[in-house]
PDB file of C-alpha atoms in Angstrom:
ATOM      1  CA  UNK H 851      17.017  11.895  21.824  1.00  0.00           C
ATOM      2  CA  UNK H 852      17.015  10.641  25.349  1.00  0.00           C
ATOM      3  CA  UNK H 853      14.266  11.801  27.701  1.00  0.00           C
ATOM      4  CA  UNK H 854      13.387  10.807  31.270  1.00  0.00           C
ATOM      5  CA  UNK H 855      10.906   7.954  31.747  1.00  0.00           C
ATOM      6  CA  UNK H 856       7.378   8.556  31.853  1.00  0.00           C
ATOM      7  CA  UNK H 857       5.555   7.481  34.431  1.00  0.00           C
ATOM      8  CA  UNK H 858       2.888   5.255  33.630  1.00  0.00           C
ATOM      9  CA  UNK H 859      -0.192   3.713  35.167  1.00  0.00           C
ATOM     10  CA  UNK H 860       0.416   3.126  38.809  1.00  0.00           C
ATOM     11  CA  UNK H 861      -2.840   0.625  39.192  1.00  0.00           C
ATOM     12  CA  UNK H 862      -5.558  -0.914  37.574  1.00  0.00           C
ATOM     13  CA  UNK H 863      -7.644   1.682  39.202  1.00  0.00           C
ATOM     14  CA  UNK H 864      -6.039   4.209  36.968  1.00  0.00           C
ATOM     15  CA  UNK H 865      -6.445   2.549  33.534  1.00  0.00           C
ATOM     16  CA  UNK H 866     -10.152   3.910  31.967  1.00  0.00           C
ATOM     17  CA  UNK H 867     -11.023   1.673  28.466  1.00  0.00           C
ATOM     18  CA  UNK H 868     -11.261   3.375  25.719  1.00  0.00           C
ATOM     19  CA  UNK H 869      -8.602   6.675  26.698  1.00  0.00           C
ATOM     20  CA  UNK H 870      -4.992   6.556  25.564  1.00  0.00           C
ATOM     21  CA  UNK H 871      -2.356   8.140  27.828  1.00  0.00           C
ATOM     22  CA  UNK H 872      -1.138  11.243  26.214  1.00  0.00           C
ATOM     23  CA  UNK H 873       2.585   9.795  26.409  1.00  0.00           C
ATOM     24  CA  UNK H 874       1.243   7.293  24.330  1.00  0.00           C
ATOM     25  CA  UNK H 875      -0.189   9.265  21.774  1.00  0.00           C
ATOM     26  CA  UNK H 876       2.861  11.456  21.975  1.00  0.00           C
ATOM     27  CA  UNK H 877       5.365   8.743  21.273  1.00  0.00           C
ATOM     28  CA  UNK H 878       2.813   7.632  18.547  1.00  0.00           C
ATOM     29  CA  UNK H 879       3.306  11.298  17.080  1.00  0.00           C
ATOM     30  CA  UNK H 880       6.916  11.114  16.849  1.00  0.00           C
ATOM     31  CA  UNK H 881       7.316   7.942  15.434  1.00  0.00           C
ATOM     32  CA  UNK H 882       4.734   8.987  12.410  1.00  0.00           C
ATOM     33  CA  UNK H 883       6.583  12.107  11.742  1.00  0.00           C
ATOM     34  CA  UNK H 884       9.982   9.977  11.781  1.00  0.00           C
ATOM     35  CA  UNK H 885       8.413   7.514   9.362  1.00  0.00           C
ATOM     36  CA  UNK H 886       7.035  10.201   7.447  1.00  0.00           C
ATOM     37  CA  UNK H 887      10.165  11.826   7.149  1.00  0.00           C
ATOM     38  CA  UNK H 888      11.812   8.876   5.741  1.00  0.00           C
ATOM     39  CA  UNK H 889       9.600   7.943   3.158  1.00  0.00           C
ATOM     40  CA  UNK H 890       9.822  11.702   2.037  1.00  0.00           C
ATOM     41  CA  UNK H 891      13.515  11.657   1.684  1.00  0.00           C
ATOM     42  CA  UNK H 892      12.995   8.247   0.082  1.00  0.00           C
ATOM     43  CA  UNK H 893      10.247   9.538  -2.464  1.00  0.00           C
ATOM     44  CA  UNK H 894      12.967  12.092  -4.112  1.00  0.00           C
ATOM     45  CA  UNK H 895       9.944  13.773  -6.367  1.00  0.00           C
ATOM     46  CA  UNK H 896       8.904  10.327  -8.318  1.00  0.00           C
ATOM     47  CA  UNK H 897       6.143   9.374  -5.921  1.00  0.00           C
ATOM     48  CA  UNK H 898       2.286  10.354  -7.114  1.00  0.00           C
ATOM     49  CA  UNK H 899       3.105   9.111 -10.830  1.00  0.00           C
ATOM     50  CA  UNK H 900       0.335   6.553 -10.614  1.00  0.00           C
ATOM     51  CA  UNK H 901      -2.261   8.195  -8.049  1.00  0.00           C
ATOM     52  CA  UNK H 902      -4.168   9.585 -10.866  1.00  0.00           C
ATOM     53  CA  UNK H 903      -8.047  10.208  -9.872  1.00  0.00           C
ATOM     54  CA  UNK H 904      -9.808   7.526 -11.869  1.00  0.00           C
ATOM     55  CA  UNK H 905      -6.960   5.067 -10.289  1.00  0.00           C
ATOM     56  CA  UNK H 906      -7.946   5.971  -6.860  1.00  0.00           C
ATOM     57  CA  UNK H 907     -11.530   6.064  -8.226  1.00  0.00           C
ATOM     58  CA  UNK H 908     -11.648   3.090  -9.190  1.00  0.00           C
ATOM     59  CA  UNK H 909      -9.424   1.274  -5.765  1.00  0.00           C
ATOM     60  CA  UNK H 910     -12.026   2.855  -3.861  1.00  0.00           C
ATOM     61  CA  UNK H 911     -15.098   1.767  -5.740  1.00  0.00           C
ATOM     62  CA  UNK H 912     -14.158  -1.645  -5.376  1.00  0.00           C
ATOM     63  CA  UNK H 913     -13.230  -1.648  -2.008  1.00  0.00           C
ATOM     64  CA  UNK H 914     -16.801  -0.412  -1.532  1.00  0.00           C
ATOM     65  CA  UNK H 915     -18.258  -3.032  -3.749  1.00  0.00           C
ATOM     66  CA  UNK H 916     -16.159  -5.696  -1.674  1.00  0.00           C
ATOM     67  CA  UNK H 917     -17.214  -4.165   1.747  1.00  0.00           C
ATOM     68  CA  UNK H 918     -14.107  -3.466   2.822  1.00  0.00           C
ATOM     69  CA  UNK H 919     -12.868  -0.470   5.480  1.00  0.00           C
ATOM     70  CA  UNK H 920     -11.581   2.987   4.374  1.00  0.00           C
ATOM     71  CA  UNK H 921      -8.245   2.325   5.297  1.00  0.00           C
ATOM     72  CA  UNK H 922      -7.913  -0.372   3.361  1.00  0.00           C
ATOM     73  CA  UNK H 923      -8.458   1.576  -0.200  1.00  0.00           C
ATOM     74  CA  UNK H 924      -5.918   3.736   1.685  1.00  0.00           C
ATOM     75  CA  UNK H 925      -3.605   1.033   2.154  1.00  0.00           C
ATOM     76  CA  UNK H 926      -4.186   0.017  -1.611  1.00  0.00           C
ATOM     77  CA  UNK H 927      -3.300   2.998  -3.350  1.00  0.00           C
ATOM     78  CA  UNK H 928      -0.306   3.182  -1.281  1.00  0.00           C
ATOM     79  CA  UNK H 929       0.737  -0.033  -2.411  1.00  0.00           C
ATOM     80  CA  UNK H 930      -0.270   0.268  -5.796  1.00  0.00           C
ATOM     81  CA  UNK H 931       2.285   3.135  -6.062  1.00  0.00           C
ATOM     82  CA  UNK H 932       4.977   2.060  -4.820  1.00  0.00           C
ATOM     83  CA  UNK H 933       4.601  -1.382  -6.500  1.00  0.00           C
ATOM     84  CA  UNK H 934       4.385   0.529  -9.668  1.00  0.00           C
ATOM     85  CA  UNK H 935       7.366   3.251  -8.959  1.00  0.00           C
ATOM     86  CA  UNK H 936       9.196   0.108  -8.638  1.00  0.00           C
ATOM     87  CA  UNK H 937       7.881  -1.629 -11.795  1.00  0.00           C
ATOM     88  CA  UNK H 938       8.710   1.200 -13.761  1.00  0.00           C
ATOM     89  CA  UNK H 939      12.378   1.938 -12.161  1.00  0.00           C
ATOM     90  CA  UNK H 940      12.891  -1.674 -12.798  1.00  0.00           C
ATOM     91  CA  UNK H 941      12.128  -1.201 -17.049  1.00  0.00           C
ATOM     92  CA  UNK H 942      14.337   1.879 -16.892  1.00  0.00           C
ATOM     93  CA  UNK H 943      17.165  -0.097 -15.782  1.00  0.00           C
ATOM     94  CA  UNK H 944      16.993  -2.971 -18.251  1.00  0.00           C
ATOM     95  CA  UNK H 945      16.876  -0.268 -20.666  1.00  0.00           C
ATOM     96  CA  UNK H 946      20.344   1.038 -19.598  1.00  0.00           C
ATOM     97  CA  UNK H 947      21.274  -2.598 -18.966  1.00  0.00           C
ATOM     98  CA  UNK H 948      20.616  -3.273 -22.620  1.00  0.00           C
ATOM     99  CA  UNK H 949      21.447  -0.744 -24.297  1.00  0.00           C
ATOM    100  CA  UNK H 950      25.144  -0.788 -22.343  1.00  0.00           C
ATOM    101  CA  UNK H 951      25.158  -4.768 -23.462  1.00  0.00           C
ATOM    102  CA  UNK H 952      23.856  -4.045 -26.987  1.00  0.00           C
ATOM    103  CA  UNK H 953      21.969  -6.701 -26.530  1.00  0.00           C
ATOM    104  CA  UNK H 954      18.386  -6.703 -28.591  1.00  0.00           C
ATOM    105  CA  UNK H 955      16.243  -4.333 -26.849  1.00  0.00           C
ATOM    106  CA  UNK H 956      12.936  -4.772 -25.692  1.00  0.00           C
ATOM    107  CA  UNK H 957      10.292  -2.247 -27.676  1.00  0.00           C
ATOM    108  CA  UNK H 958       9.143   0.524 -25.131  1.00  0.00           C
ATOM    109  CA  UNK H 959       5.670  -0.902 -26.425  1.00  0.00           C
ATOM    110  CA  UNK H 960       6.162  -4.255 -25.815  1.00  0.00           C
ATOM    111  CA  UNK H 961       6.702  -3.246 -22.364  1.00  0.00           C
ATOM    112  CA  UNK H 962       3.828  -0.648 -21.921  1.00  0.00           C
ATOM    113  CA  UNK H 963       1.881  -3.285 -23.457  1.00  0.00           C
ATOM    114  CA  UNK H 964       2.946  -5.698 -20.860  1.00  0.00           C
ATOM    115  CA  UNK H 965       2.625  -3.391 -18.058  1.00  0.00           C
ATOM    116  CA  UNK H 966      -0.720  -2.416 -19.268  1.00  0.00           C
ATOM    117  CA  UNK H 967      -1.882  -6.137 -19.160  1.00  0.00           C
ATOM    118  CA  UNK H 968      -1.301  -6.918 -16.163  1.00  0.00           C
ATOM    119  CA  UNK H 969      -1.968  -3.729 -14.625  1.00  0.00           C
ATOM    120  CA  UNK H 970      -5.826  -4.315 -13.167  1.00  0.00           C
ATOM    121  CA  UNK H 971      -4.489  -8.107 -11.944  1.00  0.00           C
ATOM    122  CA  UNK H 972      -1.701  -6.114 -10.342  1.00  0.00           C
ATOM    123  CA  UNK H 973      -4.179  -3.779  -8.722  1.00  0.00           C
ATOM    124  CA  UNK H 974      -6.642  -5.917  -7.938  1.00  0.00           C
ATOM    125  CA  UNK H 975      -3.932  -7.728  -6.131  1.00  0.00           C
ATOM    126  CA  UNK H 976      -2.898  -5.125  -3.860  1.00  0.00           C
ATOM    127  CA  UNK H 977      -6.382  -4.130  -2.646  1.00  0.00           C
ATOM    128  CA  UNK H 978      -6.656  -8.137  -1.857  1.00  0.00           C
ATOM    129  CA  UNK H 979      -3.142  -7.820   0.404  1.00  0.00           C
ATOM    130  CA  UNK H 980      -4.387  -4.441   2.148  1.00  0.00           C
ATOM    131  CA  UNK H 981      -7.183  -6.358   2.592  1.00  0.00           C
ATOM    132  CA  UNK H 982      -4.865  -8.891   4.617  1.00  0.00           C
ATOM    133  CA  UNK H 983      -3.112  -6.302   6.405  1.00  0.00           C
ATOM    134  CA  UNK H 984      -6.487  -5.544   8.123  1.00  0.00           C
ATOM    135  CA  UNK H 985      -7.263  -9.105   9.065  1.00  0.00           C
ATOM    136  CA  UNK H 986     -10.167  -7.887  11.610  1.00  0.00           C
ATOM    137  CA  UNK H 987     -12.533  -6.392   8.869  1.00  0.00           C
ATOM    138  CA  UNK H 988     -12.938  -8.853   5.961  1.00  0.00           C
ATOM    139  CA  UNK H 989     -10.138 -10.793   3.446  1.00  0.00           C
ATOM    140  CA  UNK H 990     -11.282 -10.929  -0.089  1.00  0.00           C
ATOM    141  CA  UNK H 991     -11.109 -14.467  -0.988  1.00  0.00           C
ATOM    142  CA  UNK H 992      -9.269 -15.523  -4.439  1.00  0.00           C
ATOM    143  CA  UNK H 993     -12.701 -16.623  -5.966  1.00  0.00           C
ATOM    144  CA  UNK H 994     -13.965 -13.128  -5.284  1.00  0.00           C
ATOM    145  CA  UNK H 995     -10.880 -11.590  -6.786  1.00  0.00           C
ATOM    146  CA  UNK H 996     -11.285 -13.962 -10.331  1.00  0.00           C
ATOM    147  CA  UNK H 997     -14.929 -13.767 -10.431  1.00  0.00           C
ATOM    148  CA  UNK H 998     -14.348 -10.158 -10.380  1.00  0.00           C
ATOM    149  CA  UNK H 999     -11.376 -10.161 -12.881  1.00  0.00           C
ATOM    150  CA  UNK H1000     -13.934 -12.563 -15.063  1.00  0.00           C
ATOM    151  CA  UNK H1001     -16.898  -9.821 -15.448  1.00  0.00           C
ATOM    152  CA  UNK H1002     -13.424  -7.314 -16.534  1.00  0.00           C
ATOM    153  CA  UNK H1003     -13.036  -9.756 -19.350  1.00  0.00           C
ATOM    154  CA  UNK H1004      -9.597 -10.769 -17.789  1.00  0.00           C
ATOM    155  CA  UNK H1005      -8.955 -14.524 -17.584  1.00  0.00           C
ATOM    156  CA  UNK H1006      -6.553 -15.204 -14.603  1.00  0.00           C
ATOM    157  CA  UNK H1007      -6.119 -18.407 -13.242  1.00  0.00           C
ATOM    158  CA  UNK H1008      -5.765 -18.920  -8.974  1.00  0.00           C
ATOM    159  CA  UNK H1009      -1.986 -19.811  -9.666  1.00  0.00           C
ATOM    160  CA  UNK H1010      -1.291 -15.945 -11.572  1.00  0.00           C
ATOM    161  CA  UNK H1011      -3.216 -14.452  -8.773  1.00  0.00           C
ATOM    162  CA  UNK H1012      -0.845 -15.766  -6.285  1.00  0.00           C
ATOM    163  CA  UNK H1013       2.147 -14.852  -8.458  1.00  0.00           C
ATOM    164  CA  UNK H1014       1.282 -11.362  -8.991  1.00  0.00           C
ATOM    165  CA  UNK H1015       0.205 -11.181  -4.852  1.00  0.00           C
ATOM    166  CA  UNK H1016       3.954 -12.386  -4.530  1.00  0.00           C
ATOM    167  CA  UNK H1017       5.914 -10.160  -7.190  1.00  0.00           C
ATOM    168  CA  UNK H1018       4.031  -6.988  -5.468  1.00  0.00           C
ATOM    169  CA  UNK H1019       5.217  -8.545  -2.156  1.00  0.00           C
ATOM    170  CA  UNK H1020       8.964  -9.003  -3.516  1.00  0.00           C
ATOM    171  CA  UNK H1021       9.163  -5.863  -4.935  1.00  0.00           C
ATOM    172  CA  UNK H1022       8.235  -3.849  -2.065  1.00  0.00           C
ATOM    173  CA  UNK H1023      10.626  -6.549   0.090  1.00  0.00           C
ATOM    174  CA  UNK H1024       7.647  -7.287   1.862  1.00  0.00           C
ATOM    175  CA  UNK H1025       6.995  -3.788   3.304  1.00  0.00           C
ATOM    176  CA  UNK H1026       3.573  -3.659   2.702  1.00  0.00           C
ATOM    177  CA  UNK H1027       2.397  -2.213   5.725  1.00  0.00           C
ATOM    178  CA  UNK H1028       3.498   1.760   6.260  1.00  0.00           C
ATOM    179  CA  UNK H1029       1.140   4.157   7.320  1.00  0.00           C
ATOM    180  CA  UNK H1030      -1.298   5.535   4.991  1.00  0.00           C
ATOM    181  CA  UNK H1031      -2.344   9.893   5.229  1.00  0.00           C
ATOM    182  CA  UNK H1032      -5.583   8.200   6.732  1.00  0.00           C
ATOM    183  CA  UNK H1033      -3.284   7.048   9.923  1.00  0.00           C
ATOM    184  CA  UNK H1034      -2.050  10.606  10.126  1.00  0.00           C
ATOM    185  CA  UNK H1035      -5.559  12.495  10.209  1.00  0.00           C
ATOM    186  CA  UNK H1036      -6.859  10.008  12.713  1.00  0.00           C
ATOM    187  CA  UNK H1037      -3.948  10.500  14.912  1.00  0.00           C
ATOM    188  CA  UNK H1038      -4.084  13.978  15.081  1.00  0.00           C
ATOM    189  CA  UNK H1039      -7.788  13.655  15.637  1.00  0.00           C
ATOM    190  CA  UNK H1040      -7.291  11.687  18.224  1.00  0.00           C
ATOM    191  CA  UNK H1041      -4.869  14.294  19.935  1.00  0.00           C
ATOM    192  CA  UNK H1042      -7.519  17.390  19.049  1.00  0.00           C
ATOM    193  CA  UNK H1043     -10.253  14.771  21.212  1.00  0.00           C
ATOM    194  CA  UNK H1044     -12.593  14.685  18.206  1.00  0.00           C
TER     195      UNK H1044
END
């Protein structure tokens, strides 16, 4: 969709801090929607699985205990389930891998049981990586993250921590950083000048 150039600032005299050219916000607009869009055709009715309320409860109650921004817990939940869509795609299909090998299948609650084990390291480690996506507000440190795993009862060592930071990172193929429905309602505040 071609459309004639804008024109844009013709001077300095022109540019006021703090305002956004409505071109800008407009272009902003339509590349949302067109991410948007994608991820819905991409989502095919599995997405939500794992956004249950004491989840999101529970992402955002630590974010708040760790000081960190709104749009990070955002950011986290968002990660968190689509880190755990692909965890549980990923069972399904060494289920079918197995069972078309006849090789000894895993016990569906050996595998809950493992997913359920490392589920709070998993989260814990995805409100740590939204927490590096916003770099300007505050990075929870590793010694925060297993001090806080410690008062859970869970004993993690620095070296899992990084592993599980990296298998959410892998999984996603390091696409970490799509916009959250937080970057959505502040956009279209910003266009309704609220």
């Amino acid at each position: 969709m071609d459309r004639p150039e804008r024109p844009r600032l013709s001077s300095l005299s022109d540019f006021r801090f703090g305002a956004v050219a409505t071109e800008t916000i407009e272009d902003t607009l339509l590349h949302l929607a067109q991410q948007n869009e994608q991820a819905v055709q991409e989502a095919a009715g599995r997405m939500g699985s794992f956004r249950e309320t004491r989840i999101v409860e529970f992402v955002f109650l630590l974010s708040e205990q760790w000081c960190l921004e709104k749009s990070v817990s955002y950011q986290a939940v968002e990660i968190l389930e689509r880190f755990m869509v692909k965890q549980a795609e990923n069972i399904c299909r060494q289920a079918t891998i197995q069972l078309r090998g006849k090789t000894e299948p895993q016990s569906w609650r050996a595998l809950k049981e493992q997913l359920f084990n490392k589920f709070i390291l998993r989260l814990v480690s995805c409100v740590q990586l939204a927490s590096k996506l916003s770099f300007h507000y505050k990075i929870i440190s590793n010694i925060t993250v297993l001090n806080f795993l410690r008062t859970l009862g869970y004993l993690h060592t620095k070296e899992e921590l990084l592993e599980s930071e990296l298998d959410v990172l892998k999984s996603l193929n390091f696409q970490i950083n799509l916009p959250t429905p937080l970057a959505y309602v502040e956009m279209l505040l910003e266009v309704l000048g609220t």
